[in-house]
Amino acid sequence: MATMIQAIRLALHVGETRLGVTDIFGEDVGAPLGGVFTGTQGLETAWNTPLDERGIVGTAIGLALAGQRPVAEIQFCDYAFNTIDLLKLAGNTYWSSGGDWNVPMVLMTPVGAGIRGSIYHSHSFDATATRIPGWKIVMPSNPRDAYGLMLSAIVDPNPVMFLMPKALLRLKGKPSDLLPGEPEDDKQLASMIDAPLGDRSAWKPRWPDVQELYIPIGESRIARPGSRVTVLTYGRNVPMAVAAADELAAEGIDTEVLDLRSLHPYDWPAIAASVRKTNRVLCVNEDTEVTNFGEHLIRRIVEELFYELHAPPRLVAGAHLPGIGLADALEMASVPQKDGIKTAIRELAAHEP
Amino acid sequence: MSTSSRPTTHPVSVSAPPRLAAETCLQIYDLMLRARVLEERLITMYKQGDGFFWIGGPGEEAFNVPLGLLVDKGRGVDHDFLHLHYRSAATLLAMGADPVDALRQMKNVASDPYSKGRNFAGHFSVREWNIVPVTSPIEVQYSIAIGTARAQRKAKGITVVQGGDAGTAEGDFATCMVWASRKGAELPVLMIVTNNRYGISTPYAGQHGYEQISDRGKAFGIQTAVIDGNDPEASYAALKQAIAYVRNEKRPFLLEAMVSRLRGHSSASGANLVKDEIDCVARFEERLIERQILTRAEIDRRRETYTNELAEAAKHVRTEAQPTPESAFDYIFAERNLVGEDN
Ligand SMILES: Cc1ncc(C[n+]2csc(CCOP(=O)(O)OP(=O)(O)O)c2C)c(N)n1
Ligand SMILES: [Mg+2]
């Protein structure tokens, strides 16, 4: 089973060999490293940029305007904040030019906590990203979705932000989620596409003949069906919420976990259907809680589905702190953990109007 | 110009600009005059309440017209990409734009072809001619230009990026020089700075410790030149040389043109005539009269004709429809990859 980062690499391989991707670039993205998380190892069109995030985003916009298909990486989303005006431009160019220029670029960047990354390798970007109109924003929670969303991002004529939950990048998918054409033995896959340690100058990947699989942008996925409480989440918190729900099943609480996968556009019909079914909703994400994407979902649920609700909607999100501290206890206290999710689900399940 | 060494001298001489043929002079002058009259009309529209804001390029015509005449106009990487700024109307006119479209953008009517009533005057966008949308955020075009230039490394076209002097203090200007001059990965980009010695109210000396902005290019091994941008013949010659260099050598060039700002920064500062700045149109008129290419009477006649034409056009534009409120929701996401069809 491919890990998420291998799935992303395979998608980029399909992108550059079959879908017209012309440039895959960012800091340490080219040989020999192939990305600090190995997402771009062995790719033909991968190249190293100067250490300059504004240059990276500007170059991606320019390449896109010139009709290329760029995939740019910001090494950690923590370092994307000085590019926000350029991200706004990428998002508003089609609109401000009255439909004259579209900007077909993909920006991928690792996000979130979970690796004890301290203050500048733990930021989330979803709250910021969803405040930049004109972008499509996706965030996978497993290798198969990562693969399919990346392919959809590549062929989309608009700027697409691909948020990579860094705590999940090295996790393998379920056997049932094999990518089309992926070798069944994950050791075999690794031997084919992972660069060796040490000297790599003579190394070349042997790409498996993976087939295209598109996960449509804007479509959520029921990660775990349930009837009593709905959890709306994405990225790293999906497996966490599923684990919480599985444990709560023993207590007789049947929880539905909806993996949004796309933050913009988001799957409102699926959200509404789930809330209508369970009448109780919890939003979970890691970004700081003040002006949080979950708050938006809750606002819309309250406005449009108020009489469906049997309990006040809840948000479990990152604490509104200036940073995520390095020490174990600090990180655990700063972003949602399984126990906190369980507590919130329990309270929602017990609440009667 | 040789590329074997990394020259630090100015390859384009500032003094004694070559004379252009009378015919070319006339062509340039006519466009300069049309551009000047256009700016005057836009300012009048603003003052009469037919627009919310004016910003433009009176004082840059002698440089911007030759630029528009010399670029390879077209669509896709085999033609030149232009990343202009908000003082570039003369460049557009020289490329063949209809001045009435600038009035439409001023009046923010739905027929504004550059932004459909969404953006300020002078914020052009013409995909047909590779003119990428002019942005309000200063200097971002220098980061974006890297991308079009990179796409052109094996193409016939080059990338031209232009901005003011003060904006070069932004990191994007340095970004462009860093990315364009990497050894073995040099980019075909002509970086232009139109230096009017002000950023809104801040004088040049208030924010630059170096003599000339183009001097910064030398540290990157980038060819540079400073020219009198108030002289259309000097501008034409320097641009021709710089464009040929970038096109043939596939390397960056940094061209600094000293220009005037004849109506202040924008309507926010009144858009009134500024004294003590060289007026390139008036200066060129004197030269043309002296060379007996034009007479004062002919100049007056042309000016009157163009002024009347645009006054009439402005009356008509005033009657054109404003965008509907619903149209605010148009063009958020593209259904088709338009730019992918350009090459
Ligand atoms: C990033 C950014 N900061 C500030 C402004 C406001 N602003 C508009 S024009 C300007 C001065 C620009 O001066 P210069 O680059 O010399 O160009 P000029 O207007 O003189 O042609 C400023 C500060 C802006 N538009 N963008
Ligand atoms: Mg200036």
XYZ file of C-alpha atoms and ligand atoms in Angstrom:
723
model
C 0.000 0.000 0.000
C 1.322 3.390 -0.952
C 1.788 5.959 1.746
C 0.130 9.311 1.204
C 3.390 10.880 0.118
C 4.037 8.040 -2.338
C 0.506 8.454 -3.677
C 1.149 12.155 -4.217
C 4.400 11.349 -6.000
C 2.618 8.824 -8.217
C -0.051 11.405 -9.031
C 2.606 13.939 -9.970
C 4.233 11.294 -12.162
C 0.927 10.770 -13.949
C 0.607 14.546 -14.124
C 3.939 15.121 -15.816
C 3.751 12.131 -18.141
C 0.093 12.227 -19.158
C -1.679 15.369 -17.967
C 0.615 18.085 -19.227
C 2.326 19.135 -15.989
C 5.334 21.153 -17.106
C 7.006 22.223 -13.886
C 7.085 20.816 -10.369
C 9.125 23.110 -8.182
C 9.912 24.512 -4.797
C 12.669 24.528 -2.224
C 14.629 21.227 -2.332
C 11.967 19.761 -4.597
C 14.368 18.701 -7.372
C 17.158 16.128 -7.223
C 18.846 14.956 -5.125
C 16.399 15.428 -2.255
C 13.032 15.344 -4.026
C 11.283 17.323 -1.327
C 11.725 17.349 2.433
C 8.860 14.846 2.636
C 10.032 12.978 -0.530
C 6.904 13.966 -2.470
C 8.808 14.829 -5.640
C 11.542 12.203 -5.776
C 12.456 10.964 -9.221
C 10.103 13.277 -11.108
C 11.260 14.441 -14.530
C 10.065 18.019 -14.264
C 10.984 18.672 -10.629
C 13.423 21.484 -10.009
C 14.904 23.425 -7.121
C 14.033 27.059 -6.646
C 15.817 29.742 -4.704
C 14.688 29.940 -1.091
C 11.999 32.466 -1.882
C 8.338 31.685 -1.360
C 7.130 34.824 -3.124
C 9.219 33.846 -6.110
C 7.728 30.357 -6.028
C 4.133 31.548 -6.028
C 4.840 34.326 -8.528
C 6.558 31.874 -10.864
C 3.633 29.480 -10.632
C 1.206 32.259 -11.547
C 3.392 33.355 -14.450
C 3.835 29.833 -15.767
C 0.094 29.300 -15.559
C -0.612 32.549 -17.407
C 1.773 31.388 -20.107
C -0.314 28.261 -20.581
C 1.886 25.849 -18.637
C 0.747 23.438 -15.907
C 2.796 24.234 -12.817
C 2.716 22.432 -9.488
C 4.521 24.516 -6.885
C 5.387 23.524 -3.363
C 5.751 25.684 -0.288
C 7.955 23.558 1.940
C 5.799 24.146 5.016
C 2.601 26.195 5.042
C 4.151 28.018 7.981
C 6.210 29.825 5.328
C 3.358 30.686 3.005
C 2.154 33.665 4.965
C 4.388 36.113 3.107
C 2.764 35.028 -0.152
C -0.821 35.787 0.723
C -1.149 38.816 -1.555
C 0.110 36.659 -4.422
C -2.323 33.920 -3.471
C -5.071 36.511 -3.562
C -3.941 37.508 -7.045
C -3.962 33.928 -8.262
C -7.484 33.695 -6.892
C -8.758 36.953 -8.347
C -7.096 37.099 -11.771
C -9.870 35.284 -13.635
C -12.463 37.455 -11.959
C -10.682 40.796 -12.137
C -9.891 40.304 -15.810
C -13.543 39.572 -16.475
C -12.820 36.023 -17.593
C -9.817 36.928 -19.745
C -7.142 34.906 -17.924
C -7.553 31.742 -15.880
C -4.714 30.548 -13.650
C -4.299 26.769 -13.815
C -1.813 26.150 -11.028
C -1.526 23.754 -8.118
C 0.057 24.825 -4.866
C 0.880 22.015 -2.492
C 2.018 22.499 1.055
C 2.287 20.381 4.198
C 0.071 21.569 7.018
C -0.808 20.897 10.607
C 0.571 19.451 13.786
C 1.268 15.940 14.971
C 4.992 15.626 14.372
C 6.177 17.770 17.303
C 7.093 20.447 14.814
C 6.998 23.313 17.303
C 5.967 26.831 16.404
C 6.944 26.920 12.720
C 6.241 23.398 11.479
C 2.763 22.994 12.918
C 0.674 25.745 11.425
C -2.597 25.001 9.779
C -3.618 26.853 6.634
C -7.267 25.923 6.103
C -8.731 28.975 7.845
C -6.456 31.275 5.848
C -6.937 29.389 2.580
C -10.712 29.417 2.782
C -10.575 33.187 3.122
C -8.999 33.543 -0.320
C -11.779 33.459 -2.912
C -11.085 32.070 -6.352
C -9.140 29.061 -5.073
C -10.270 25.493 -4.856
C -8.930 23.930 -1.679
C -8.532 20.248 -1.034
C -7.104 18.255 1.859
C -6.919 14.472 1.694
C -6.969 12.146 4.693
C -5.683 8.979 2.982
C -3.412 7.986 0.084
C -6.179 7.136 -2.360
C -7.895 10.483 -1.929
C -4.532 12.227 -2.108
C -3.878 10.565 -5.446
C -7.299 11.262 -6.892
C -7.512 14.809 -5.599
C -4.069 15.650 -6.944
C -5.065 14.425 -10.392
C -8.227 16.521 -10.247
C -6.210 19.514 -9.052
C -3.796 19.150 -11.953
C -6.477 19.143 -14.641
C -8.537 21.919 -13.071
C -8.329 25.224 -14.974
C -8.269 27.171 -11.684
C -5.764 27.592 -8.867
C -6.037 24.628 -6.526
C -4.437 24.461 -3.122
C -3.480 20.979 -2.066
C -3.052 20.879 1.709
C -1.009 17.893 2.835
C -1.643 16.777 6.428
C 1.949 16.206 7.373
C 1.207 13.785 10.217
C -0.444 11.435 7.705
C 2.084 11.637 4.877
C 3.950 8.485 5.852
C 0.898 6.411 6.741
C -0.142 3.597 4.428
C -3.605 3.256 3.014
C -5.987 0.371 3.574
C -5.443 -2.701 1.358
C -8.870 -2.083 -0.161
C -7.705 1.348 -1.262
C -4.970 0.201 -3.619
C -4.396 2.737 -6.375
C -5.237 1.465 -9.847
C -2.079 -0.189 -11.179
C -0.206 -0.024 -7.887
C 1.846 -3.137 -6.992
C 0.203 -4.983 -4.127
C 3.423 -5.425 -2.191
C 4.392 -2.130 -0.620
C 8.032 -3.188 -0.306
C 8.074 -3.661 -4.039
C 6.561 -0.221 -4.551
C 9.165 1.337 -2.262
C 11.982 -0.388 -4.125
C 10.645 1.028 -7.366
C 9.963 4.654 -6.483
C 11.752 5.583 -3.245
C 15.180 7.090 -3.754
C 17.973 5.192 -1.985
C 19.811 6.725 0.939
C 23.266 8.074 0.125
C 24.418 8.692 -3.412
C 21.460 9.005 -5.756
C 23.216 10.346 -8.792
C 22.668 7.173 -10.815
C 19.246 6.349 -9.399
C 16.159 6.357 -11.561
C 12.687 5.422 -10.414
C 10.823 2.544 -12.037
C 7.302 3.832 -12.175
C 4.458 1.357 -11.877
C 1.827 1.681 -14.555
C -0.691 3.513 -12.393
C -3.975 4.499 -13.934
C -5.931 7.680 -13.623
C -8.401 8.014 -10.774
C -10.124 11.313 -10.255
C -11.692 12.267 -6.957
C -13.937 15.180 -7.936
C -13.179 18.446 -6.175
C -16.189 19.377 -4.077
C -17.226 15.838 -3.140
C -17.028 14.622 0.423
C -16.791 11.025 1.565
C -18.508 9.283 4.446
C -15.491 7.998 6.332
C -17.708 6.222 8.829
C -21.470 5.976 8.607
C -23.508 6.685 11.731
C -26.851 7.938 12.931
C -26.548 9.836 16.208
C -23.918 12.569 15.683
C -22.241 14.047 12.575
C -18.568 14.983 12.635
C -17.478 17.321 9.830
C -13.745 17.169 9.444
C -10.814 16.776 7.059
C -7.143 15.868 6.900
C -5.408 14.622 9.997
C -8.557 14.757 12.115
C -10.416 12.243 9.926
C -8.676 9.102 11.189
C -8.737 10.627 14.662
C -12.495 11.192 14.513
C -13.077 7.720 13.065
C -11.082 6.186 15.923
C -13.059 8.256 18.411
C -16.314 7.133 16.789
C -15.259 3.479 16.804
C -14.502 3.649 20.510
C -17.777 5.403 21.243
C -19.691 2.666 19.458
C -19.017 0.537 22.519
C -20.943 3.128 24.518
C -23.821 2.857 22.074
C -23.135 6.152 20.327
C -23.303 5.795 16.561
C -21.263 8.572 14.952
C -21.043 9.572 11.303
C -17.732 11.031 10.178
C -17.861 13.077 6.999
C -14.450 13.621 5.402
C -14.979 16.864 3.516
C -11.885 16.380 1.296
C -12.681 19.693 -0.407
C -12.910 22.843 1.667
C -13.821 24.956 -1.285
C -16.116 24.289 -2.912
C -17.429 22.141 -0.062
C -20.075 19.463 -0.265
C -23.072 21.215 1.235
C -25.638 18.653 0.035
C -23.779 15.871 1.849
C -23.330 17.996 4.966
C -27.011 18.909 5.014
C -28.067 15.314 4.446
C -25.938 14.092 7.333
C -27.135 16.827 9.691
C -30.743 16.079 8.759
C -30.100 12.464 9.650
C -28.278 12.913 12.984
C -29.537 16.345 14.106
C -26.280 16.854 15.957
C -23.068 18.220 14.500
C -19.466 18.644 15.533
C -16.805 20.361 13.419
C -13.222 19.330 13.986
C -10.076 20.881 12.574
C -6.666 21.989 13.765
C -6.642 25.631 12.788
C -7.077 28.238 15.498
C -10.671 28.519 16.612
C -11.339 32.231 16.133
C -12.578 32.815 12.573
C -12.252 29.148 11.802
C -13.632 27.286 8.767
C -15.718 25.122 11.111
C -17.310 28.309 12.384
C -18.459 29.055 8.854
C -19.993 25.600 8.516
C -21.740 26.040 11.842
C -23.074 29.429 10.840
C -24.539 28.015 7.663
C -25.965 24.994 9.462
C -27.598 27.257 12.035
C -29.020 29.524 9.347
C -30.264 26.833 7.003
C -30.908 23.821 9.215
C -31.810 25.394 12.558
C -35.006 23.407 13.047
C -33.196 20.154 12.253
C -30.864 20.584 15.192
C -31.360 18.824 18.508
C -28.247 20.291 20.080
C -26.115 23.395 19.639
C -23.426 22.666 17.041
C -19.932 22.319 18.439
C -16.443 23.159 17.230
C -13.328 21.386 18.403
C -10.396 23.241 16.900
C -6.942 24.523 17.658
C -6.698 26.832 20.642
C -6.354 30.507 19.777
C -2.694 30.538 20.717
C 0.229 32.353 19.106
C 1.924 29.034 18.446
C 2.051 25.322 19.031
C 4.723 24.639 21.613
C 7.293 21.912 21.135
C 6.837 19.941 24.335
C 4.480 17.009 24.083
C 2.051 18.427 26.598
C 1.977 21.774 24.823
C 1.190 20.347 21.404
C -1.446 18.008 22.818
C -3.117 20.897 24.604
C -3.089 23.099 21.501
C -4.799 21.007 18.812
C -7.692 18.533 18.904
C -6.955 15.073 20.250
C -9.054 11.941 20.180
C -10.205 12.292 23.779
C -11.449 15.822 23.259
C -13.351 14.713 20.170
C -14.906 11.845 22.121
C -16.005 14.148 24.909
C -17.651 16.524 22.467
C -19.444 13.684 20.646
C -20.638 12.225 23.956
C -22.026 15.574 25.062
C -23.767 16.118 21.748
C -25.227 12.608 21.799
C -26.580 13.120 25.297
C -28.084 16.504 24.560
C -31.836 16.581 24.186
C -33.714 19.658 23.072
C 26.741 43.399 -26.746
C 28.853 40.474 -25.723
C 27.709 37.818 -23.312
C 31.016 36.110 -22.699
C 31.946 38.406 -19.869
C 29.673 39.997 -17.319
C 29.848 43.649 -18.255
C 29.217 46.214 -15.610
C 29.267 49.237 -17.875
C 26.139 50.728 -19.308
C 25.923 49.244 -22.785
C 23.346 51.758 -23.938
C 24.668 55.252 -24.153
C 22.649 58.035 -22.583
C 24.054 60.848 -24.644
C 23.557 61.546 -28.344
C 20.567 59.356 -29.091
C 20.405 58.288 -32.694
C 17.924 60.215 -34.779
C 14.967 58.290 -36.052
C 13.557 58.661 -39.538
C 10.948 61.383 -39.916
C 8.255 58.813 -40.524
C 9.007 56.930 -37.302
C 9.184 60.209 -35.401
C 5.756 61.114 -36.683
C 4.337 57.736 -35.769
C 5.734 57.983 -32.251
C 4.672 61.573 -31.807
C 1.149 60.896 -32.950
C 0.782 58.066 -30.443
C 2.321 60.170 -27.674
C -0.160 62.908 -28.382
C -3.092 60.498 -28.502
C -1.973 58.989 -25.203
C -1.632 62.429 -23.619
C -5.051 63.476 -24.817
C -6.456 60.210 -23.485
C -5.006 60.861 -20.026
C -6.396 64.389 -20.102
C -9.819 63.045 -20.990
C -9.649 60.465 -18.190
C -8.751 63.206 -15.716
C -11.622 65.338 -16.963
C -13.973 62.406 -16.615
C -12.786 61.927 -13.062
C -13.239 65.604 -12.276
C -16.724 65.571 -13.760
C -17.731 62.601 -11.674
C -17.492 60.037 -14.475
C -15.207 57.740 -12.545
C -14.103 57.143 -9.005
C -10.339 57.308 -9.350
C -7.718 58.198 -11.896
C -4.155 56.997 -12.174
C -2.163 57.022 -15.376
C 0.937 57.933 -17.265
C 1.143 61.548 -18.441
C 4.888 62.102 -18.515
C 5.808 58.565 -19.568
C 4.650 58.697 -23.195
C 8.118 59.150 -24.689
C 9.153 55.841 -23.206
C 5.915 53.882 -23.207
C 5.043 54.489 -26.859
C 8.327 53.056 -28.203
C 7.855 50.088 -25.885
C 4.448 49.366 -27.391
C 5.814 49.713 -30.911
C 8.801 47.457 -30.348
C 7.322 44.468 -28.559
C 6.309 41.415 -30.523
C 2.558 41.568 -30.079
C 0.554 38.377 -29.968
C -0.682 35.483 -27.941
C 1.298 32.632 -26.404
C 4.954 32.075 -25.544
C 6.271 32.864 -29.017
C 5.191 36.473 -28.548
C 6.227 38.880 -25.831
C 4.508 38.885 -22.456
C 3.896 42.265 -20.873
C 3.595 42.783 -17.141
C 2.845 46.486 -17.071
C 1.806 48.896 -14.361
C -0.887 51.521 -14.000
C 0.858 54.171 -16.106
C 0.964 52.134 -19.311
C -1.884 53.514 -21.433
C 0.560 54.848 -24.023
C 2.021 51.371 -24.474
C -1.427 49.977 -25.110
C -2.280 52.675 -27.621
C 0.987 52.025 -29.422
C 0.047 48.363 -29.603
C -3.242 49.278 -31.178
C -5.687 49.501 -28.288
C -8.826 51.592 -28.712
C -8.606 54.601 -26.365
C -12.365 54.427 -25.859
C -11.858 51.169 -23.957
C -9.792 53.092 -21.399
C -12.715 55.493 -21.010
C -14.982 52.510 -20.453
C -12.781 51.250 -17.653
C -12.724 54.763 -16.163
C -16.527 54.838 -16.216
C -16.635 51.219 -14.956
C -19.238 50.207 -17.514
C -19.994 46.590 -18.342
C -18.404 47.007 -21.770
C -14.978 47.716 -20.194
C -13.007 44.968 -21.956
C -10.195 44.982 -19.410
C -12.142 44.213 -16.265
C -15.889 44.530 -16.961
C -16.261 47.461 -14.609
C -14.355 45.789 -11.806
C -11.043 47.589 -11.734
C -9.541 51.085 -11.668
C -8.495 53.045 -14.728
C -5.192 51.925 -16.194
C -5.595 48.316 -15.024
C -5.368 46.734 -18.450
C -5.642 43.093 -19.442
C -5.487 41.809 -23.015
C -4.872 38.086 -23.364
C -4.932 38.402 -27.142
C -1.696 40.414 -26.832
C -0.138 38.702 -23.787
C -0.819 41.759 -21.635
C -1.364 40.142 -18.258
C -3.678 41.960 -15.858
C -2.171 45.080 -14.295
C -2.271 44.693 -10.528
C -2.792 47.269 -7.815
C -0.357 45.623 -5.401
C 2.943 47.224 -6.311
C 5.779 45.081 -7.674
C 4.092 41.661 -7.684
C 4.455 41.685 -11.453
C 8.219 41.182 -11.032
C 7.624 37.855 -9.269
C 4.987 36.759 -11.766
C 7.157 37.730 -14.743
C 9.600 34.997 -13.732
C 6.976 32.429 -14.662
C 6.180 33.706 -18.140
C 9.905 34.181 -18.806
C 10.607 30.646 -17.695
C 7.949 29.392 -20.078
C 9.745 31.275 -22.853
C 13.268 29.948 -22.416
C 13.008 28.043 -25.673
C 10.413 30.257 -27.324
C 10.633 33.267 -29.591
C 8.943 35.623 -27.180
C 10.394 37.442 -24.199
C 8.914 38.804 -21.013
C 8.765 42.525 -20.337
C 8.041 43.693 -16.813
C 7.653 47.319 -15.813
C 7.124 49.273 -12.630
C 8.014 52.453 -10.796
C 11.077 53.426 -8.802
C 9.707 53.308 -5.269
C 8.238 49.869 -5.760
C 11.677 48.394 -6.356
C 12.128 48.484 -2.589
C 9.709 45.552 -2.429
C 11.241 42.096 -2.275
C 9.688 41.095 -5.595
C 12.173 43.265 -7.470
C 15.096 41.426 -5.909
C 13.236 38.169 -6.432
C 13.123 38.850 -10.154
C 16.851 39.567 -10.313
C 17.737 36.457 -8.272
C 15.591 34.126 -10.353
C 16.429 35.686 -13.723
C 20.190 35.550 -13.301
C 20.798 32.026 -12.010
C 23.726 30.535 -13.881
C 22.577 28.202 -16.607
C 18.957 29.101 -15.907
C 18.955 32.724 -17.032
C 15.593 34.077 -18.052
C 14.625 36.157 -21.084
C 13.178 39.050 -19.147
C 13.447 42.769 -19.776
C 13.044 44.469 -16.411
C 12.025 48.086 -16.802
C 11.935 50.712 -14.087
C 10.263 53.973 -15.000
C 11.841 56.282 -12.482
C 9.845 59.438 -11.789
C 11.754 59.983 -8.545
C 8.682 59.636 -6.368
C 6.542 57.037 -4.697
C 3.358 59.015 -4.037
C 4.948 61.698 -1.796
C 8.229 60.044 -0.854
C 11.162 61.387 -2.849
C 13.751 59.061 -4.331
C 16.453 59.928 -1.811
C 14.058 59.070 0.999
C 14.192 55.401 0.203
C 17.135 54.515 -2.018
C 20.753 54.795 -0.841
C 22.177 53.923 -4.273
C 22.570 56.333 -7.172
C 20.495 54.507 -9.738
C 18.168 51.578 -9.300
C 19.708 49.799 -12.258
C 23.026 49.709 -10.384
C 21.524 46.914 -8.333
C 21.483 44.738 -11.439
C 25.255 44.754 -11.625
C 25.575 42.591 -8.518
C 23.614 39.933 -10.395
C 25.645 40.199 -13.569
C 22.611 41.664 -15.288
C 23.177 44.112 -18.130
C 21.836 47.515 -17.246
C 21.232 50.931 -18.735
C 19.886 54.272 -17.590
C 18.223 56.385 -20.212
C 16.375 59.644 -20.601
C 12.841 58.337 -20.814
C 11.623 61.787 -21.759
C 13.391 61.400 -25.083
C 11.440 59.127 -27.427
C 14.382 58.628 -29.758
C 16.711 57.635 -26.931
C 13.987 55.394 -25.533
C 13.357 53.790 -28.901
C 17.029 53.069 -29.460
C 17.628 51.716 -25.973
C 14.514 49.566 -25.991
C 15.329 48.184 -29.397
C 18.776 47.187 -28.237
C 17.616 45.790 -24.898
C 14.785 43.792 -26.457
C 17.120 42.358 -29.089
C 19.611 41.415 -26.374
C 17.011 39.614 -24.270
C 15.537 37.908 -27.307
C 18.824 36.752 -28.769
C 20.774 35.989 -25.616
C 17.863 34.723 -23.514
C 19.190 36.690 -20.582
C 17.803 39.435 -18.377
C 18.318 43.133 -18.952
C 17.517 45.935 -16.517
C 16.564 49.222 -18.129
C 15.917 52.299 -16.048
C 14.143 55.168 -17.765
C 14.067 58.576 -16.101
C 10.573 59.942 -16.664
C 8.230 62.670 -15.473
C 5.077 62.585 -13.434
C 3.137 65.461 -14.923
C -0.119 65.113 -13.015
C 1.144 63.954 -9.647
C 0.577 60.462 -8.348
C -3.144 60.076 -9.014
C -6.504 61.769 -8.574
C -5.929 61.384 -4.827
C -3.408 64.216 -5.101
C -5.603 66.290 -7.422
C -4.247 65.207 -10.825
C -3.284 68.818 -11.509
C -0.414 69.855 -13.723
C 2.937 69.716 -11.949
C 5.452 72.454 -12.624
C 9.169 71.904 -13.100
C 8.854 68.499 -14.741
C 9.948 67.933 -18.308
C 6.968 67.506 -20.608
C 8.087 64.943 -23.159
C 5.283 65.709 -25.593
C 6.042 69.448 -25.655
C 9.754 68.780 -25.940
C 9.296 66.392 -28.833
C 7.007 68.871 -30.564
C 9.771 71.477 -30.485
C 12.199 68.985 -31.929
C 9.823 68.019 -34.719
C 9.134 71.650 -35.589
C 12.843 72.378 -35.595
C 13.434 69.443 -37.938
C 10.518 70.655 -40.044
C 8.663 67.400 -39.657
C 5.590 69.130 -38.256
C 4.299 72.676 -37.951
C 2.717 74.225 -34.895
C -0.533 74.571 -36.803
C -0.540 70.903 -37.644
C 0.167 69.995 -34.044
C -2.686 72.188 -32.870
C -5.003 70.650 -35.408
C -4.147 67.112 -34.369
C -4.571 67.899 -30.730
C -7.937 69.452 -31.362
C -9.109 66.516 -33.441
C -8.110 63.916 -30.856
C -9.535 65.962 -28.020
C -12.877 66.301 -29.770
C -12.950 62.631 -30.690
C -12.487 61.541 -27.104
C -14.903 64.144 -25.762
C -17.548 62.682 -28.065
C -16.585 59.145 -27.100
C -16.823 59.999 -23.406
C -20.357 61.279 -23.934
C -21.268 57.971 -25.483
C -19.514 55.881 -22.848
C -21.528 57.726 -20.221
C -24.668 56.128 -21.658
C -23.317 52.586 -21.652
C -24.711 50.116 -19.150
C -23.208 49.588 -15.746
C -22.543 46.001 -14.709
C -25.546 44.350 -13.095
C -25.301 43.357 -9.431
C -25.623 39.691 -10.390
C -22.599 39.981 -12.645
C -20.408 40.272 -9.532
C -20.736 36.499 -9.328
C -19.498 35.864 -12.871
C -15.986 34.574 -13.568
C -15.118 33.175 -10.158
C -14.069 29.809 -11.544
C -13.132 28.995 -15.115
C -14.815 26.046 -16.789
C -12.191 25.836 -19.498
C -8.429 26.220 -19.580
C -8.338 29.351 -21.742
C -4.638 30.027 -21.292
C -3.873 26.437 -22.224
C -5.239 27.141 -25.678
C -2.772 29.966 -26.298
C 0.299 28.025 -27.397
C 2.190 46.666 -2.130
C 1.623 48.040 -2.203
N 1.928 48.937 -1.239
C 1.430 50.174 -1.292
C 0.616 50.571 -2.305
C 0.064 51.978 -2.397
N 0.766 52.682 -3.470
C 0.228 52.820 -4.700
S 1.256 53.529 -5.769
C 2.463 53.715 -4.607
C 3.764 54.361 -4.983
C 4.466 53.671 -6.094
O 5.591 54.398 -6.478
P 6.510 53.934 -7.677
O 6.807 52.499 -7.574
O 7.651 54.854 -7.757
O 5.561 54.081 -8.935
P 4.929 55.433 -9.487
O 3.531 55.477 -8.944
O 5.764 56.572 -9.035
O 4.943 55.263 -10.960
C 2.037 53.206 -3.389
C 2.813 53.258 -2.139
C 0.298 49.593 -3.279
N -0.515 49.860 -4.300
N 0.830 48.363 -3.209
Mg 7.825 56.622 -8.838
